[in-house]
Short mmCIF file of C-alpha atoms and ligand atoms in Angstrom, two decimals:
data_model
loop_
_atom_site.label_atom_id
_atom_site.label_comp_id
_atom_site.label_asym_id
_atom_site.label_seq_id
_atom_site.Cartn_x
_atom_site.Cartn_y
_atom_site.Cartn_z
CA MET C 1 100.85 115.57 96.51
CA THR C 2 103.96 113.95 95.13
CA ASN C 3 107.58 114.57 93.49
CA PHE C 4 105.87 115.14 90.32
CA ASP C 5 104.12 118.38 91.23
CA ALA C 6 107.12 120.14 90.37
CA LYS C 7 106.83 118.86 86.52
CA GLU C 8 105.41 120.32 83.68
CA SER C 9 105.05 117.37 81.14
CA ASN C 10 103.46 117.53 77.74
CA ILE C 11 100.65 115.38 77.84
CA LEU C 12 98.13 113.54 75.23
CA ILE C 13 95.08 112.32 76.88
CA THR C 14 92.65 110.47 74.99
CA GLY C 15 89.61 109.90 75.62
CA GLY C 16 89.79 113.10 78.67
CA ALA C 17 86.06 113.90 77.50
CA GLY C 18 85.20 110.67 79.41
CA TYR C 19 84.21 108.82 82.48
CA ILE C 20 88.11 108.62 83.85
CA GLY C 21 89.69 110.24 81.92
CA SER C 22 88.21 113.27 82.95
CA HIS C 23 88.64 112.82 86.53
CA VAL C 24 92.77 111.47 85.43
CA VAL C 25 92.63 115.49 83.55
CA LYS C 26 90.96 117.01 86.84
CA GLN C 27 94.20 115.87 88.77
CA LEU C 28 97.09 116.15 86.66
CA LEU C 29 95.67 119.55 86.35
CA GLU C 30 95.62 120.63 90.61
CA LYS C 31 98.03 118.59 90.93
CA SER C 32 100.85 119.71 88.38
CA LYS C 33 101.67 122.01 86.35
CA SER C 34 101.42 119.51 82.90
CA ARG C 35 99.64 120.67 79.95
CA ILE C 36 97.13 118.62 78.33
CA THR C 37 95.59 117.89 75.31
CA ILE C 38 92.51 115.92 75.56
CA ILE C 39 91.55 114.26 71.61
CA ASP C 40 88.10 112.98 72.19
CA ASN C 41 84.83 112.34 69.51
CA LEU C 42 82.16 112.58 72.32
CA SER C 43 80.70 109.12 71.59
CA THR C 44 80.38 108.68 74.97
CA GLY C 45 82.17 111.70 77.11
CA SER C 46 80.58 114.50 78.30
CA GLN C 47 81.01 118.21 77.24
CA LYS C 48 79.79 118.87 81.33
CA ASN C 49 82.65 117.11 82.05
CA LEU C 50 85.21 119.58 79.86
CA ASP C 51 83.63 122.74 80.37
CA THR C 52 84.31 121.77 84.34
CA LEU C 53 87.58 121.10 83.46
CA PHE C 54 88.68 124.52 81.07
CA ASP C 55 86.81 126.09 84.54
CA ILE C 56 89.82 124.35 86.48
CA SER C 57 92.37 124.15 83.49
CA GLU C 58 94.78 127.98 84.16
CA GLY C 59 94.90 127.69 80.55
CA ARG C 60 96.75 124.51 80.62
CA LEU C 61 94.04 122.30 78.55
CA THR C 62 93.10 122.23 75.38
CA PHE C 63 90.80 119.97 73.37
CA ILE C 64 90.61 118.56 69.82
CA LYS C 65 87.32 116.48 69.36
CA ALA C 66 88.47 114.05 65.95
CA ASP C 67 88.92 110.39 65.85
CA LEU C 68 91.38 108.05 66.66
CA LYS C 69 89.89 106.09 63.22
CA ASP C 70 91.15 109.89 61.59
CA PHE C 71 95.02 108.52 61.17
CA GLU C 72 96.55 110.99 59.28
CA TYR C 73 94.70 113.88 60.93
CA VAL C 74 95.87 112.10 64.73
CA ASN C 75 99.01 112.50 63.14
CA GLU C 76 99.23 116.38 62.74
CA ILE C 77 98.44 116.67 66.91
CA PHE C 78 101.18 114.31 67.27
CA ILE C 79 103.80 116.68 64.90
CA LYS C 80 102.48 119.77 66.12
CA HIS C 81 101.82 119.56 70.42
CA ARG C 82 104.82 117.06 70.75
CA PHE C 83 104.15 115.04 73.52
CA ASP C 84 106.25 113.59 75.88
CA THR C 85 103.78 111.00 77.44
CA VAL C 86 100.21 110.04 76.74
CA ILE C 87 97.37 108.60 78.96
CA HIS C 88 95.00 106.42 76.67
CA PHE C 89 91.31 106.09 78.36
CA ALA C 90 90.09 106.54 74.18
CA ALA C 91 87.61 102.83 73.58
CA SER C 92 84.44 101.32 73.73
CA ILE C 93 83.75 99.73 76.73
CA VAL C 94 80.57 97.66 76.96
CA VAL C 95 81.21 93.72 77.23
CA PRO C 96 77.54 92.72 75.27
CA GLU C 97 77.97 94.59 72.95
CA SER C 98 81.31 93.47 72.31
CA VAL C 99 80.20 90.34 71.62
CA GLU C 100 77.76 91.13 69.36
CA ASN C 101 80.32 93.38 67.13
CA PRO C 102 83.03 91.97 67.71
CA ILE C 103 84.65 94.76 64.19
CA LYS C 104 84.08 97.81 66.47
CA TYR C 105 85.49 97.04 69.42
CA TYR C 106 88.91 95.74 67.51
CA MET C 107 89.01 98.65 65.44
CA ASN C 108 88.42 101.29 68.27
CA ASN C 109 90.16 99.40 70.97
CA THR C 110 93.26 96.96 68.92
CA VAL C 111 93.87 99.17 65.50
CA ASN C 112 93.16 102.67 66.81
CA THR C 113 95.46 101.83 69.25
CA THR C 114 98.21 100.26 67.46
CA ASN C 115 98.06 103.49 65.47
CA LEU C 116 98.58 105.53 68.61
CA ILE C 117 100.93 103.97 70.21
CA LYS C 118 102.90 103.82 66.12
CA SER C 119 102.35 108.06 66.72
CA SER C 120 103.73 108.09 69.87
CA VAL C 121 107.04 106.32 69.10
CA GLU C 122 108.33 107.84 65.59
CA HIS C 123 107.21 111.35 67.56
CA GLY C 124 109.16 110.47 70.43
CA VAL C 125 106.88 109.88 73.76
CA GLY C 126 108.97 107.90 76.40
CA LYS C 127 105.70 107.31 78.67
CA PHE C 128 102.83 105.48 77.43
CA ILE C 129 100.01 104.20 79.93
CA PHE C 130 97.29 102.75 78.88
CA SER C 131 93.82 101.41 80.39
CA SER C 132 93.72 98.08 81.00
CA THR C 133 90.98 96.21 82.36
CA ALA C 134 90.81 92.99 84.77
CA ALA C 135 88.75 91.45 81.50
CA VAL C 136 91.79 90.26 79.79
CA TYR C 137 91.78 87.32 83.67
CA GLY C 138 88.61 86.66 82.23
CA GLU C 139 86.56 84.23 83.90
CA PRO C 140 88.97 83.31 86.94
CA LYS C 141 89.10 78.88 87.78
CA ASN C 142 90.81 78.64 92.04
CA LEU C 143 90.54 82.46 92.72
CA PRO C 144 93.51 83.21 95.57
CA ASP C 145 92.18 84.23 98.87
CA ASP C 146 94.34 87.65 98.61
CA GLY C 147 92.67 88.50 95.11
CA ILE C 148 93.92 88.42 91.10
CA ASP C 149 97.71 88.88 91.34
CA GLU C 150 99.52 90.51 87.17
CA GLU C 151 101.19 86.92 86.97
CA TYR C 152 97.54 85.26 86.65
CA PRO C 153 97.26 83.49 83.36
CA THR C 154 95.20 86.09 81.25
CA SER C 155 92.21 84.59 79.06
CA PRO C 156 89.02 86.97 78.39
CA ILE C 157 85.71 85.88 77.17
CA ASN C 158 84.84 88.57 75.61
CA PRO C 159 86.40 90.70 72.20
CA TYR C 160 86.14 92.92 75.12
CA GLY C 161 89.34 92.04 76.46
CA MET C 162 90.50 90.41 73.97
CA SER C 163 90.42 93.78 72.44
CA LYS C 164 92.29 95.49 75.42
CA LEU C 165 95.35 92.00 76.02
CA MET C 166 95.73 92.81 72.32
CA SER C 167 96.53 96.34 73.03
CA GLU C 168 98.48 95.64 75.77
CA ARG C 169 100.42 92.82 73.67
CA VAL C 170 101.47 95.68 71.02
CA LEU C 171 102.88 97.91 73.53
CA ILE C 172 105.18 95.56 74.83
CA ASP C 173 106.49 94.61 72.21
CA THR C 174 107.24 97.81 71.16
CA ALA C 175 108.76 99.03 73.67
CA MET C 176 110.78 95.90 73.98
CA ALA C 177 111.71 96.85 70.07
CA ASN C 178 112.49 100.58 71.50
CA SER C 179 114.19 101.83 74.05
CA SER C 180 113.20 104.97 75.50
CA PHE C 181 109.63 104.07 74.76
CA LYS C 182 108.14 102.95 77.99
CA TYR C 183 104.57 102.02 79.54
CA VAL C 184 102.20 101.17 82.20
CA ILE C 185 99.49 99.31 81.30
CA LEU C 186 96.73 99.46 84.16
CA ARG C 187 94.65 96.80 84.31
CA TYR C 188 91.41 98.88 86.17
CA PHE C 189 88.58 96.63 88.73
CA ASN C 190 84.94 98.08 88.71
CA VAL C 191 85.59 101.50 88.87
CA ALA C 192 82.68 103.16 90.26
CA GLY C 193 81.91 106.64 91.86
CA ALA C 194 82.64 110.48 91.10
CA ASP C 195 84.91 113.78 92.47
CA ALA C 196 85.43 113.08 95.81
CA ASN C 197 85.70 116.79 95.20
CA ASP C 198 88.35 117.34 98.94
CA GLU C 199 88.87 121.54 99.04
CA ASN C 200 84.71 122.05 98.31
CA SER C 201 82.96 119.45 99.98
CA SER C 202 82.06 118.10 103.97
CA CYS C 203 82.71 115.05 104.75
CA SER C 204 78.62 113.57 104.58
CA ILE C 205 77.52 115.24 102.10
CA PRO C 206 80.06 115.45 99.00
CA SER C 207 79.79 117.77 95.19
CA PRO C 208 80.85 116.22 92.60
CA ARG C 209 81.86 118.33 89.61
CA ILE C 210 82.63 115.72 86.94
CA GLY C 211 80.85 112.62 86.84
CA GLN C 212 79.99 109.69 84.17
CA SER C 213 77.20 111.29 82.07
CA PHE C 214 77.10 108.47 79.52
CA PRO C 215 73.17 107.15 79.53
CA ASN C 216 72.25 103.71 79.58
CA ALA C 217 75.42 103.26 81.24
CA THR C 218 76.07 99.43 82.29
CA HIS C 219 77.40 99.55 85.73
CA LEU C 220 75.67 98.60 88.79
CA ILE C 221 76.91 101.34 91.11
CA LYS C 222 75.57 103.81 88.17
CA ILE C 223 72.15 101.73 88.30
CA ALA C 224 72.32 101.49 90.94
CA ALA C 225 72.65 105.55 91.36
CA GLU C 226 70.10 105.86 88.72
CA CYS C 227 67.42 104.52 90.55
CA ALA C 228 67.68 106.60 94.26
CA VAL C 229 67.20 109.19 91.77
CA GLY C 230 64.18 108.37 90.23
CA LYS C 231 65.91 108.34 86.80
CA ARG C 232 65.35 103.82 86.55
CA SER C 233 61.86 102.65 87.99
CA LYS C 234 63.83 98.99 88.53
CA MET C 235 67.49 97.06 88.46
CA PHE C 236 68.11 93.76 88.11
CA ILE C 237 70.39 91.19 90.22
CA PHE C 238 71.30 88.90 88.24
CA GLY C 239 71.99 85.13 90.27
CA ASP C 240 71.67 84.81 93.52
CA ASP C 241 73.18 81.26 93.29
CA TYR C 242 76.72 82.11 93.46
CA PRO C 243 79.39 80.29 95.38
CA THR C 244 79.27 83.67 97.90
CA PRO C 245 77.67 83.97 101.43
CA ASP C 246 75.16 86.07 100.02
CA GLY C 247 74.51 83.69 96.53
CA THR C 248 75.12 87.44 94.60
CA GLY C 249 78.52 87.73 92.48
CA ILE C 250 81.07 90.11 94.28
CA ARG C 251 83.39 92.61 92.65
CA ASP C 252 86.21 95.05 93.72
CA TYR C 253 84.81 98.29 93.59
CA ILE C 254 87.66 100.95 93.27
CA HIS C 255 86.74 104.70 93.39
CA VAL C 256 87.41 106.31 90.79
CA ASP C 257 89.65 109.24 92.39
CA ASP C 258 91.78 106.37 93.20
CA LEU C 259 92.62 104.97 90.03
CA ALA C 260 93.42 108.84 88.69
CA TYR C 261 96.18 108.91 91.00
CA ALA C 262 97.29 105.56 90.34
CA HIS C 263 97.89 107.26 86.63
CA VAL C 264 99.63 110.74 88.33
CA LYS C 265 101.82 107.59 89.95
CA ALA C 266 102.06 106.22 86.82
CA ILE C 267 103.71 109.08 85.34
CA GLU C 268 106.04 109.62 88.21
CA TYR C 269 107.06 105.92 87.53
CA LEU C 270 108.21 105.95 84.76
CA ASP C 271 110.52 108.35 85.46
CA SER C 272 113.01 106.00 86.63
CA ASN C 273 111.97 102.67 86.07
CA GLU C 274 110.43 100.38 83.60
CA SER C 275 107.69 99.44 81.79
CA ASP C 276 105.54 97.17 84.20
CA ILE C 277 101.16 96.10 84.16
CA PHE C 278 99.59 96.59 87.62
CA ASN C 279 96.24 96.00 88.87
CA VAL C 280 94.56 98.81 90.70
CA GLY C 281 91.69 97.77 92.46
CA TYR C 282 91.12 97.66 96.90
CA GLY C 283 91.85 94.18 96.90
CA LYS C 284 88.46 93.86 99.04
CA GLY C 285 84.93 93.00 97.81
CA TYR C 286 81.49 93.68 97.98
CA SER C 287 78.63 91.65 97.32
CA VAL C 288 75.84 92.89 94.33
CA LYS C 289 73.22 92.60 97.43
CA ASP C 290 75.74 94.80 99.79
CA VAL C 291 76.01 96.84 97.09
CA ILE C 292 72.58 98.08 96.96
CA SER C 293 72.07 98.18 100.46
CA THR C 294 74.07 100.40 100.37
CA MET C 295 72.84 102.34 98.14
CA LYS C 296 69.34 102.07 99.87
CA ARG C 297 70.60 103.10 103.35
CA VAL C 298 73.29 106.07 102.21
CA THR C 299 70.58 107.75 99.99
CA ASN C 300 67.96 107.50 102.74
CA LYS C 301 65.49 105.92 98.92
CA ASP C 302 64.37 103.04 98.32
CA PHE C 303 63.47 101.09 94.95
CA ILE C 304 62.03 98.45 93.28
CA VAL C 305 65.01 94.93 92.30
CA LYS C 306 64.51 92.23 90.92
CA LEU C 307 65.69 88.60 90.62
CA ALA C 308 67.39 88.16 86.87
CA PRO C 309 68.52 84.35 85.95
CA ARG C 310 72.45 84.72 85.88
CA ARG C 311 74.59 85.98 83.42
CA LEU C 312 76.48 84.73 80.77
CA GLY C 313 80.46 85.24 82.20
CA ASP C 314 80.44 86.76 85.13
CA PRO C 315 82.36 85.56 87.85
CA ALA C 316 81.30 84.93 90.62
CA LYS C 317 84.00 86.55 93.03
CA LEU C 318 86.36 88.70 91.10
CA ILE C 319 89.05 91.28 93.53
CA ALA C 320 92.13 92.63 92.67
CA ASN C 321 95.46 91.28 94.44
CA ASN C 322 96.92 94.98 95.00
CA ARG C 323 100.40 94.08 96.52
CA LYS C 324 102.51 95.35 93.70
CA ILE C 325 101.19 98.23 92.67
CA LYS C 326 101.34 99.56 96.65
CA ARG C 327 105.05 98.62 96.85
CA LYS C 328 106.49 99.73 93.24
CA MET C 329 104.46 103.24 93.25
CA ASN C 330 103.93 103.28 96.57
CA TRP C 331 99.94 104.28 95.10
CA TYR C 332 97.68 104.38 98.46
CA PRO C 333 94.23 105.08 98.30
CA LYS C 334 91.63 107.22 99.48
CA TYR C 335 88.49 106.23 100.29
CA GLU C 336 88.05 102.90 100.01
CA ASP C 337 84.68 103.46 101.71
CA LEU C 338 81.68 101.90 99.29
CA GLU C 339 79.69 104.41 101.01
CA PHE C 340 81.70 107.18 100.16
CA ILE C 341 81.67 105.73 96.38
CA CYS C 342 78.02 105.64 96.57
CA LYS C 343 77.16 109.21 97.93
CA THR C 344 79.63 110.50 95.36
CA ALA C 345 77.70 108.61 92.76
CA TYR C 346 74.52 109.82 93.66
CA GLU C 347 75.59 113.50 94.54
CA TRP C 348 76.86 113.10 90.58
CA GLU C 349 73.48 111.56 89.26
CA LYS C 350 71.59 114.02 91.27
CA LYS C 351 73.48 116.73 89.14
CA LEU C 352 73.50 115.12 86.37
CA GLY C 353 69.10 115.87 86.15
N1 NAD M 401 84.62 101.75 83.33
C1 NAD M 401 84.97 100.53 84.03
O1 NAD M 401 84.43 100.42 84.90
C2 NAD M 401 86.08 100.69 83.45
C3 NAD M 401 87.15 99.48 83.63
C4 NAD M 401 88.12 98.08 83.02
C5 NAD M 401 88.92 99.34 82.08
N2 NAD M 401 87.82 100.71 81.71
C6 NAD M 401 88.20 101.29 80.48
O2 NAD M 401 88.95 102.70 80.67
C7 NAD M 401 88.65 103.63 79.81
C8 NAD M 401 87.80 105.06 80.22
O3 NAD M 401 86.33 104.20 80.51
P1 NAD M 401 84.85 105.04 80.86
O4 NAD M 401 84.89 104.84 81.73
O5 NAD M 401 85.76 106.75 81.27
O6 NAD M 401 84.66 105.29 79.25
P2 NAD M 401 83.61 106.90 78.91
O7 NAD M 401 82.99 106.14 78.09
O8 NAD M 401 83.36 107.10 79.69
O9 NAD M 401 85.48 107.03 78.27
C9 NAD M 401 85.49 106.54 76.75
C10 NAD M 401 86.32 108.01 76.09
O10 NAD M 401 87.36 107.74 74.90
C11 NAD M 401 86.07 108.72 73.28
N3 NAD M 401 86.52 107.26 73.10
C12 NAD M 401 85.34 106.44 72.54
N4 NAD M 401 86.06 105.90 71.39
C13 NAD M 401 86.95 106.98 70.41
C14 NAD M 401 87.30 107.42 69.15
N5 NAD M 401 87.58 106.68 68.81
N6 NAD M 401 88.69 108.71 68.80
C15 NAD M 401 88.41 109.54 70.19
N7 NAD M 401 88.05 109.32 71.51
C16 NAD M 401 87.47 108.01 71.45
C17 NAD M 401 84.26 108.78 74.21
O11 NAD M 401 83.94 110.15 74.01
C18 NAD M 401 84.99 108.88 75.52
O12 NAD M 401 85.00 110.41 75.96
C19 NAD M 401 88.46 102.71 78.62
O13 NAD M 401 89.93 102.66 77.82
C20 NAD M 401 87.81 101.13 79.29
O14 NAD M 401 87.60 100.69 78.53
C21 NAD M 401 86.94 101.39 82.39
#
């Protein structure tokens, strides 16, 4: 528990019915006395997640089905609710789609974010937490041994990453011009797993209440979990000739509840600190082959894995340097274990049916 426990903030969470947003709503309901309003158009968000959140909300949760592109309505919501904090998850997030349809990404991710920032400033919101991504670093050359830190040059290689970087810029410039408006930008690495549900589960078999529900996900651990429960007949490894020990790409997989906790800490951080940018990951990586063999081992299920050519723009290795968030926010992860991440993803996938 943190100092934040006693606080009674009034928080707007966009995209709170989605994968990561729902875990943050859950933690804020459980760890604080905050009142929370979710705006979500349910394009990829889940009613099932919302139902669970209402069950634990003790009347402190409001859901407004709306699209952020409806600027007038969004403004009315700000007038009515007088938020002190905004946590902004709502976005389009599929990289290949962003290459095919960049306008969708710049409209939803950059234009709608700019309007949300505008409403926030106009209505006296003091704290804005923004979901950014390691995709802003593009395809890092000469990856440092201890991972990518926040000073690493940004150079997105697809419209998704660029739409997020442009939103970061809008936030930074807006905060420079408005001293009462502060932000934390969190650059997530590879988010995975589902609700750890500490209080109700034994260590060996987690029992997630919420998770990633949208079909056709592109995340490796989700896909491996779908194979393990039999929803997919096979999966692919894209490239096994990278300069890594087993030839497959290495990524920094962070459990979604550890990531969610970074948002709780970010709100607390902005009480007495200035705006800042933080990478959120574990600072260590696993290869695609590690992930697949771990999923097979912890679920005791075998499934077909095929080799496919490398995908354009997939770097060999992407690891966060997380020293800054640990030092400045005192954020420490709890679920840094690939087996546990895979188990929660698998149990959630079974529950989804
Ligand atoms: N999942 C990851 O691994 C990852 C990694 C880096 C960054 N991120 C960022 O985290 C955030 C959340 O991602 P997620 O994985 O939870 O995705 P998600 O698709 O599960 O959640 C996004 C939510 O936003 C809603 N939404 C989208 N556009 C909207 C709009 N115009 N108006 C209202 N609601 C809208 C969707 O219905 C959904 O509930 C995104 O901003 C994403 O860029 C995710």
